Structure formats: structure tokens, C-alpha cells
């Protein structure tokens, strides 16, 4: 189901996997456009318990923000499964990658319907959505991947980004930090290493992240960018000094511009994104409830470490 205007809530299409699990998705077409942007939702919090967009679970992050961009068609995906029905990092449960398979099936359906070549497809996402964008984008060999504050190594995210339960849900033995689960928790690195082993150039990569994003920037983002470049890939890093784990520096104008440039094979002007007011974001102070929850989480981690217990 498609439409070229967002004056009303876009219709949601349904995919049902072989085991009967349901997934909603939104495909928006714009007459005369070129290429396809595929956006994967991040963790969506309270939306996970709400039935929105007809009766499908989940929330289609940035749907209105990007879907009105008429230069390209759009596909919006969501992972509504997991320990709190809030996402499995687009993987699945206990080693069964049913969410990943469903995402490929939906993309296959939309690509066949719209006739989009891989050279004109860009994957986008932030946080958990960036994990899915990286994994699926590498697997499909798309033109480009746009990530904001990406979660990459899920074993690190489990302990440093308060996602222990979410990652544990996806692991066969429920241990998100075990090295025997690296094939799953470090799936992005494995997919990228396969490109290097085959001598194939990976898709273009754009990463926006903040240097003070604890457990993400130094531990995950910088190593990924270095590995991408070592594989002879084009990796652009838009590094901001402060902001933590945020999308505040990635406004609509920036995301639409970098998507168009990837589809059209044009250079990405990261210096302009940093200086031009057209692409300036606005830092949002987290609500008080979020600040309190963050402080409690840090206190709990400190106590666990002092007692020598694993951080969960």
C-alpha cells in the first residue's frame, strides 16, 4: 500500500512470516522520484505497548520527517518483538534470526514491486535501527548506509548502554557477553570482514556520533570507521563533541541530503554539515524522568562493579 502524500497517516502493509508472526511496514512512493530510502526504527519505548497505525505493533520512527522527502521513495520498518516487544536489534530470539529474515522478505517484496536496483538503495537508522541498517545494508550490498549514534557491538551495548535484556533475548544461551555469541552480537563486524576477505568494496558509510557517547564512540564507532576504511570503503564520520546518545545533530535536512548524495553518487560534505545553519540540529535536554533513570542506572552499575557482579 503506497501513497505520495502524508496529509493523513500512511497505510500500513502487513507481512506474515511462515510461523505466523506479523510485521507492519510503510512503503511511500513519490512520482518521478529516484531510488529508495529504507529507515529502520530505533527502540521506541512506550510505543511498544500501543497499537498504532491500524492494529500493527510498533512505531515507524521518522516516518513524517523523511517520508515527505519527494526525491526518493521510502520504506519504513520496525522490529516489534523482544523481551519488552521493543526490538531485538533486528535479529530474533535465542539465535533464531526470524526478524532479520522478515526484514529481508519485506525488502524483497518492495524492491520487486518498485524495481529499485541495489545501487539506488540507502539504509538509514539510529541506535538499534543503525544496527539493522548496517547488518542488512552489508548483506544486501546497497549504495549506502546512514547511521546516527549506532549500536554496533551488542555485547558492549548490553553492559554499557543498558540493553542487557534486549541482547540476551536474541542470544541462544541468553548470555550477551559470551565470546561464543560474537557471531551474533558482533554481526556487523563479521559482515564487513567478509567484504574485506572477498576484496569487495563495501557500501558507502555515513556515521554521525558524539564523542561523549559512553560505550559507543570510542569503543564501537571509531573501530568500525577504521575497519571500513581498511576494507577500502568510503566511510565519512560526522563527530560531534557533546550530546551523548542522541539524534539531535541529525535534522531532516541533513538526513535527506546525505541520502540523496549516496543515491546519486555525490561527495558527502561533512564539513558543511558541521558549519552550515541549514543542517544545524538542536540539542534537547532529556526529560527529568530520563535524567533520573539514567542516574539510577549508573549508580546500579557502580554498585554491581564494586560487588564484583556482572552488570545487567
C-alpha positions as a printed NumPy array, in Angstrom:
array([[  0.   ,   0.   ,   0.   ],
       [  1.53 ,   3.285,  -1.037],
       [  0.81 ,   6.971,  -1.209],
       [  2.688,  10.051,  -2.329],
       [  1.448,  12.49 ,   0.302],
       [  1.492,  12.388,   4.084],
       [ -1.534,  14.596,   4.654],
       [ -3.   ,  11.635,   6.545],
       [ -1.459,   8.667,   8.342],
       [  0.077,   6.434,   5.664],
       [ -1.431,   2.971,   5.215],
       [  0.449,   0.096,   6.79 ],
       [  1.105,  -3.085,   4.849],
       [  1.476,  -6.455,   6.532],
       [  3.951,  -9.275,   6.214],
       [  3.29 , -12.587,   7.97 ],
       [  6.247, -14.938,   8.305],
       [  5.976, -18.749,   7.91 ],
       [  5.41 , -19.129,  11.669],
       [  2.56 , -16.61 ,  11.673],
       [  4.429, -13.672,  13.199],
       [  3.148, -10.333,  11.932],
       [  5.161,  -7.323,  10.814],
       [  3.911,  -3.957,   9.643],
       [  5.721,  -1.722,   7.169],
       [  5.068,   1.505,   5.277],
       [  6.069,   1.992,   1.639],
       [  5.703,   5.547,   0.312],
       [  6.103,   6.299,  -3.401],
       [  6.671,   9.72 ,  -4.949],
       [  6.016,  10.082,  -8.696],
       [  9.173,  10.856, -10.645],
       [ 11.489,  10.046,  -7.753],
       [ 14.704,   8.053,  -7.911],
       [ 15.858,   5.34 ,  -5.54 ],
       [ 14.647,   4.059,  -2.193],
       [ 15.484,   5.071,   1.364],
       [ 14.879,   2.313,   3.912],
       [ 14.585,   3.505,   7.5  ],
       [ 14.666,   1.143,  10.478],
       [ 13.15 ,   2.302,  13.768],
       [ 15.179,   2.556,  16.952],
       [ 13.917,   1.394,  20.345],
       [ 10.587,   3.117,  20.689],
       [  9.86 ,   2.906,  24.416],
       [  6.248,   3.354,  25.422],
       [  5.078,   2.924,  21.838],
       [  5.859,  -0.78 ,  22.187],
       [  2.702,  -1.327,  24.208],
       [  0.476,   0.722,  21.926],
       [ -1.24 ,  -0.488,  18.808],
       [ -0.715,   2.308,  16.34 ],
       [ -1.173,   2.57 ,  12.582],
       [ -4.147,   0.22 ,  12.449],
       [ -3.559,  -2.841,  14.62 ],
       [  0.133,  -3.43 ,  13.994],
       [  2.513,  -3.205,  16.928],
       [  5.364,  -0.782,  16.74 ],
       [  6.295,   2.71 ,  15.776],
       [  7.659,   3.891,  12.439],
       [ 10.395,   6.274,  13.518],
       [ 10.961,   9.379,  11.336],
       [  8.08 ,   8.456,   9.024],
       [  6.802,  12.002,   8.583],
       [ 10.244,  13.541,   8.92 ],
       [ 11.638,  11.649,   5.93 ],
       [  8.601,  10.269,   4.122],
       [  7.698,  13.68 ,   2.75 ],
       [ 11.085,  13.875,   1.012],
       [  9.86 ,  13.563,  -2.567],
       [ 13.206,  12.969,  -4.293],
       [ 13.09 ,   9.297,  -3.294],
       [ 10.627,   6.596,  -2.335],
       [ 10.702,   5.346,   1.24 ],
       [ 10.258,   2.141,   3.184],
       [  9.814,   2.243,   6.962],
       [ 10.486,  -0.878,   9.013],
       [ 10.076,  -1.74 ,  12.676],
       [ 11.138,  -4.595,  14.966],
       [  8.232,  -5.044,  17.439],
       [  9.484,  -8.236,  19.117],
       [ 11.872,  -8.843,  22.008],
       [ 11.778,  -9.086,  25.775],
       [  9.584,  -5.966,  26.058],
       [  8.198,  -6.008,  22.485],
       [ 10.588,  -3.143,  21.871],
       [ 13.123,  -4.666,  19.487],
       [ 15.687,  -7.446,  19.128],
       [ 18.265,  -5.415,  17.198],
       [ 16.534,  -6.78 ,  14.069],
       [ 17.763, -10.28 ,  14.917],
       [ 15.2  , -12.551,  16.586],
       [ 15.015, -14.83 ,  19.608],
       [ 17.511, -17.324,  21.061],
       [ 19.599, -17.445,  17.908],
       [ 16.608, -17.786,  15.57 ],
       [ 17.03 , -14.774,  13.276],
       [ 13.353, -14.564,  12.376],
       [ 13.245, -10.746,  12.484],
       [ 16.23 , -10.469,  10.153],
       [ 14.597, -12.921,   7.729],
       [ 11.331, -10.968,   7.858],
       [ 13.106,  -7.693,   7.085],
       [ 14.739,  -9.253,   4.027],
       [ 11.39 , -10.662,   2.908],
       [  9.7  ,  -7.265,   3.199],
       [ 12.545,  -5.504,   1.392],
       [ 12.493,  -8.165,  -1.343],
       [  8.752,  -7.588,  -1.791],
       [  9.078,  -3.79 ,  -2.007],
       [ 12.153,  -3.898,  -4.258],
       [ 10.397,  -6.257,  -6.659],
       [  7.302,  -4.058,  -6.669],
       [  9.23 ,  -0.815,  -7.257],
       [ 12.098,  -2.125,  -9.374],
       [ 14.774,  -0.484,  -7.231],
       [ 18.372,  -1.511,  -8.064],
       [ 20.71 ,  -2.041,  -5.114],
       [ 22.828,   0.838,  -6.45 ],
       [ 19.935,   3.216,  -5.654],
       [ 19.048,   1.972,  -2.174],
       [ 20.19 ,   3.599,   1.071],
       [ 19.633,   2.131,   4.553],
       [ 19.136,   4.51 ,   7.492],
       [ 18.772,   4.181,  11.245],
       [ 19.869,   5.367,  14.662],
       [ 20.871,   3.361,  17.731],
       [ 19.217,  -0.089,  17.329],
       [ 17.91 ,   0.983,  13.929],
       [ 21.502,   1.666,  12.884],
       [ 22.434,  -1.889,  13.865],
       [ 19.802,  -3.2  ,  11.487],
       [ 20.769,  -0.729,   8.773],
       [ 24.409,  -1.814,   8.973],
       [ 23.697,  -5.547,   9.   ],
       [ 21.03 ,  -5.573,   6.301],
       [ 22.844,  -2.983,   4.201],
       [ 26.041,  -5.021,   4.179],
       [ 24.158,  -8.218,   3.442],
       [ 22.322,  -6.644,   0.51 ],
       [ 25.206,  -4.605,  -0.908],
       [ 23.252,  -1.354,  -1.097],
       [ 24.589,   2.003,  -2.285],
       [ 24.963,   3.473,   1.172],
       [ 24.268,   3.208,   4.892],
       [ 23.432,   6.226,   7.073],
       [ 23.794,   5.742,  10.825],
       [ 23.293,   8.015,  13.822],
       [ 24.683,   7.01 ,  17.231],
       [ 24.939,   3.399,  16.032],
       [ 24.958,   0.354,  18.266],
       [ 27.493,  -1.975,  16.636],
       [ 28.982,  -4.473,  19.107],
       [ 25.966,  -5.711,  21.027],
       [ 27.993,  -7.342,  23.79 ],
       [ 29.27 ,  -3.856,  24.658],
       [ 25.798,  -2.333,  24.32 ],
       [ 24.445,  -4.928,  26.743],
       [ 26.602,  -3.64 ,  29.573],
       [ 27.368,  -0.047,  28.582],
       [ 24.074,   1.046,  27.011],
       [ 21.529,  -0.586,  29.348],
       [ 20.492,  -3.198,  26.779],
       [ 21.404,  -6.413,  28.627],
       [ 17.914,  -7.928,  28.452],
       [ 17.376,  -6.993,  24.808],
       [ 20.641,  -8.576,  23.679],
       [ 20.193, -11.592,  25.967],
       [ 16.81 , -12.247,  24.329],
       [ 18.484, -12.653,  20.933],
       [ 21.328, -14.918,  22.141],
       [ 20.974, -18.728,  22.028],
       [ 22.159, -19.166,  25.626],
       [ 20.941, -15.829,  26.964],
       [ 24.475, -14.582,  27.648],
       [ 25.072, -11.363,  25.696],
       [ 28.694, -11.012,  26.792],
       [ 29.943, -14.518,  25.928],
       [ 32.585, -14.748,  23.215],
       [ 30.801, -17.771,  21.77 ],
       [ 27.968, -15.399,  20.823],
       [ 30.204, -12.965,  18.913],
       [ 28.927, -14.396,  15.641],
       [ 25.59 , -12.86 ,  16.625],
       [ 26.5  ,  -9.907,  18.822],
       [ 29.289,  -8.726,  16.511],
       [ 27.412,  -9.492,  13.332],
       [ 28.22 ,  -6.119,  11.753],
       [ 31.952,  -6.714,  12.085],
       [ 31.567, -10.207,  10.619],
       [ 29.677,  -8.932,   7.581],
       [ 32.265,  -6.204,   7.   ],
       [ 35.132,  -8.684,   7.384],
       [ 33.547, -10.801,   4.66 ],
       [ 33.798,  -7.858,   2.242],
       [ 37.479,  -7.468,   3.092],
       [ 38.101, -11.204,   2.669],
       [ 36.455, -11.173,  -0.772],
       [ 38.23 ,  -7.991,  -1.842],
       [ 34.871,  -6.314,  -2.471],
       [ 34.281,  -2.648,  -1.676],
       [ 31.58 ,  -2.21 ,   0.993],
       [ 28.706,   0.289,   0.65 ],
       [ 29.361,   3.945,   1.386],
       [ 29.026,   4.714,   5.086],
       [ 27.986,   7.854,   6.932],
       [ 28.218,   7.849,  10.721],
       [ 27.16 ,  10.666,  12.986],
       [ 28.03 ,  10.191,  16.652],
       [ 29.045,  12.163,  19.721],
       [ 32.438,  11.765,  21.348],
       [ 30.865,  11.675,  24.809],
       [ 28.566,   8.749,  23.954],
       [ 29.94 ,   6.415,  26.619],
       [ 30.466,   2.866,  25.41 ],
       [ 29.69 ,   3.781,  21.801],
       [ 32.018,   6.351,  20.229],
       [ 35.488,   5.195,  21.271],
       [ 34.572,   1.557,  21.804],
       [ 32.446,   0.972,  18.695],
       [ 32.211,   3.858,  16.215],
       [ 35.892,   4.659,  15.771],
       [ 36.898,   0.975,  15.314],
       [ 34.109,   0.464,  12.775],
       [ 35.115,   3.505,  10.695],
       [ 38.75 ,   2.356,  10.757],
       [ 37.782,  -1.178,   9.683],
       [ 35.553,   0.202,   6.917],
       [ 38.384,   2.263,   5.517],
       [ 40.77 ,  -0.69 ,   5.833],
       [ 38.341,  -2.606,   3.617],
       [ 38.754,   0.245,   1.071],
       [ 35.281,   1.556,   1.792],
       [ 34.187,   5.198,   1.774],
       [ 33.422,   5.986,   5.433],
       [ 32.511,   9.536,   6.484],
       [ 32.498,  10.32 ,  10.208],
       [ 30.487,  13.301,  11.429],
       [ 31.808,  13.51 ,  15.   ],
       [ 30.202,  15.938,  17.437],
       [ 31.855,  16.883,  20.719],
       [ 28.862,  16.527,  23.012],
       [ 25.339,  15.175,  23.011],
       [ 25.711,  11.62 ,  24.26 ],
       [ 23.462,   9.008,  22.659],
       [ 21.324,  11.367,  20.615],
       [ 19.891,  12.219,  17.215],
       [ 19.762,  15.931,  17.987],
       [ 22.507,  16.698,  15.471],
       [ 20.727,  14.838,  12.638],
       [ 17.839,  17.036,  11.468],
       [ 15.675,  16.329,   8.44 ],
       [ 17.769,  18.476,   6.074],
       [ 20.945,  16.566,   6.89 ],
       [ 19.423,  13.09 ,   6.572],
       [ 17.706,  13.914,   3.275],
       [ 20.873,  15.486,   1.875],
       [ 23.19 ,  12.608,   2.723],
       [ 20.635,  10.091,   1.408],
       [ 20.338,  11.909,  -1.913],
       [ 24.109,  12.186,  -2.257],
       [ 24.556,   8.477,  -1.686],
       [ 21.883,   7.564,  -4.228],
       [ 23.345,   9.997,  -6.765],
       [ 26.967,   9.046,  -6.105],
       [ 27.933,  12.539,  -4.931],
       [ 30.511,  13.545,  -2.298],
       [ 29.271,  13.986,   1.269],
       [ 30.151,  17.482,   2.6  ],
       [ 30.661,  16.641,   6.267],
       [ 32.353,  19.999,   6.964],
       [ 29.216,  21.746,   5.707],
       [ 27.03 ,  19.641,   7.989],
       [ 29.114,  20.891,  10.893],
       [ 29.04 ,  24.6  ,   9.96 ],
       [ 26.032,  25.393,   7.751],
       [ 22.951,  26.565,   9.736],
       [ 20.78 ,  24.738,   7.184],
       [ 21.944,  21.45 ,   8.689],
       [ 22.181,  22.549,  12.315],
       [ 20.479,  20.401,  14.901],
       [ 19.122,  21.451,  18.257],
       [ 20.329,  19.823,  21.431],
       [ 17.388,  18.669,  23.528],
       [ 17.688,  18.367,  27.285],
       [ 16.302,  14.95 ,  28.31 ],
       [ 13.093,  14.978,  30.37 ],
       [ 13.64 ,  14.87 ,  34.135],
       [ 12.346,  11.287,  34.286],
       [ 15.005,  10.219,  31.756],
       [ 17.721,  12.017,  33.716],
       [ 16.674,  10.282,  36.954],
       [ 16.512,   6.879,  35.252],
       [ 19.976,   7.409,  33.759],
       [ 21.441,   8.411,  37.129],
       [ 19.876,   5.377,  38.843],
       [ 21.25 ,   3.103,  36.123],
       [ 24.773,   4.472,  36.558],
       [ 24.525,   4.062,  40.333],
       [ 23.348,   0.462,  39.976],
       [ 26.239,  -0.332,  37.625],
       [ 28.746,   1.166,  40.044],
       [ 27.372,  -0.948,  42.897],
       [ 27.465,  -4.128,  40.756],
       [ 31.07 ,  -3.482,  39.786],
       [ 32.061,  -2.843,  43.394],
       [ 30.467,  -6.148,  44.418],
       [ 32.126,  -7.959,  41.517],
       [ 28.789,  -8.904,  39.985],
       [ 28.023,  -8.842,  36.237],
       [ 26.329,  -5.629,  35.108],
       [ 22.818,  -6.354,  33.826]])
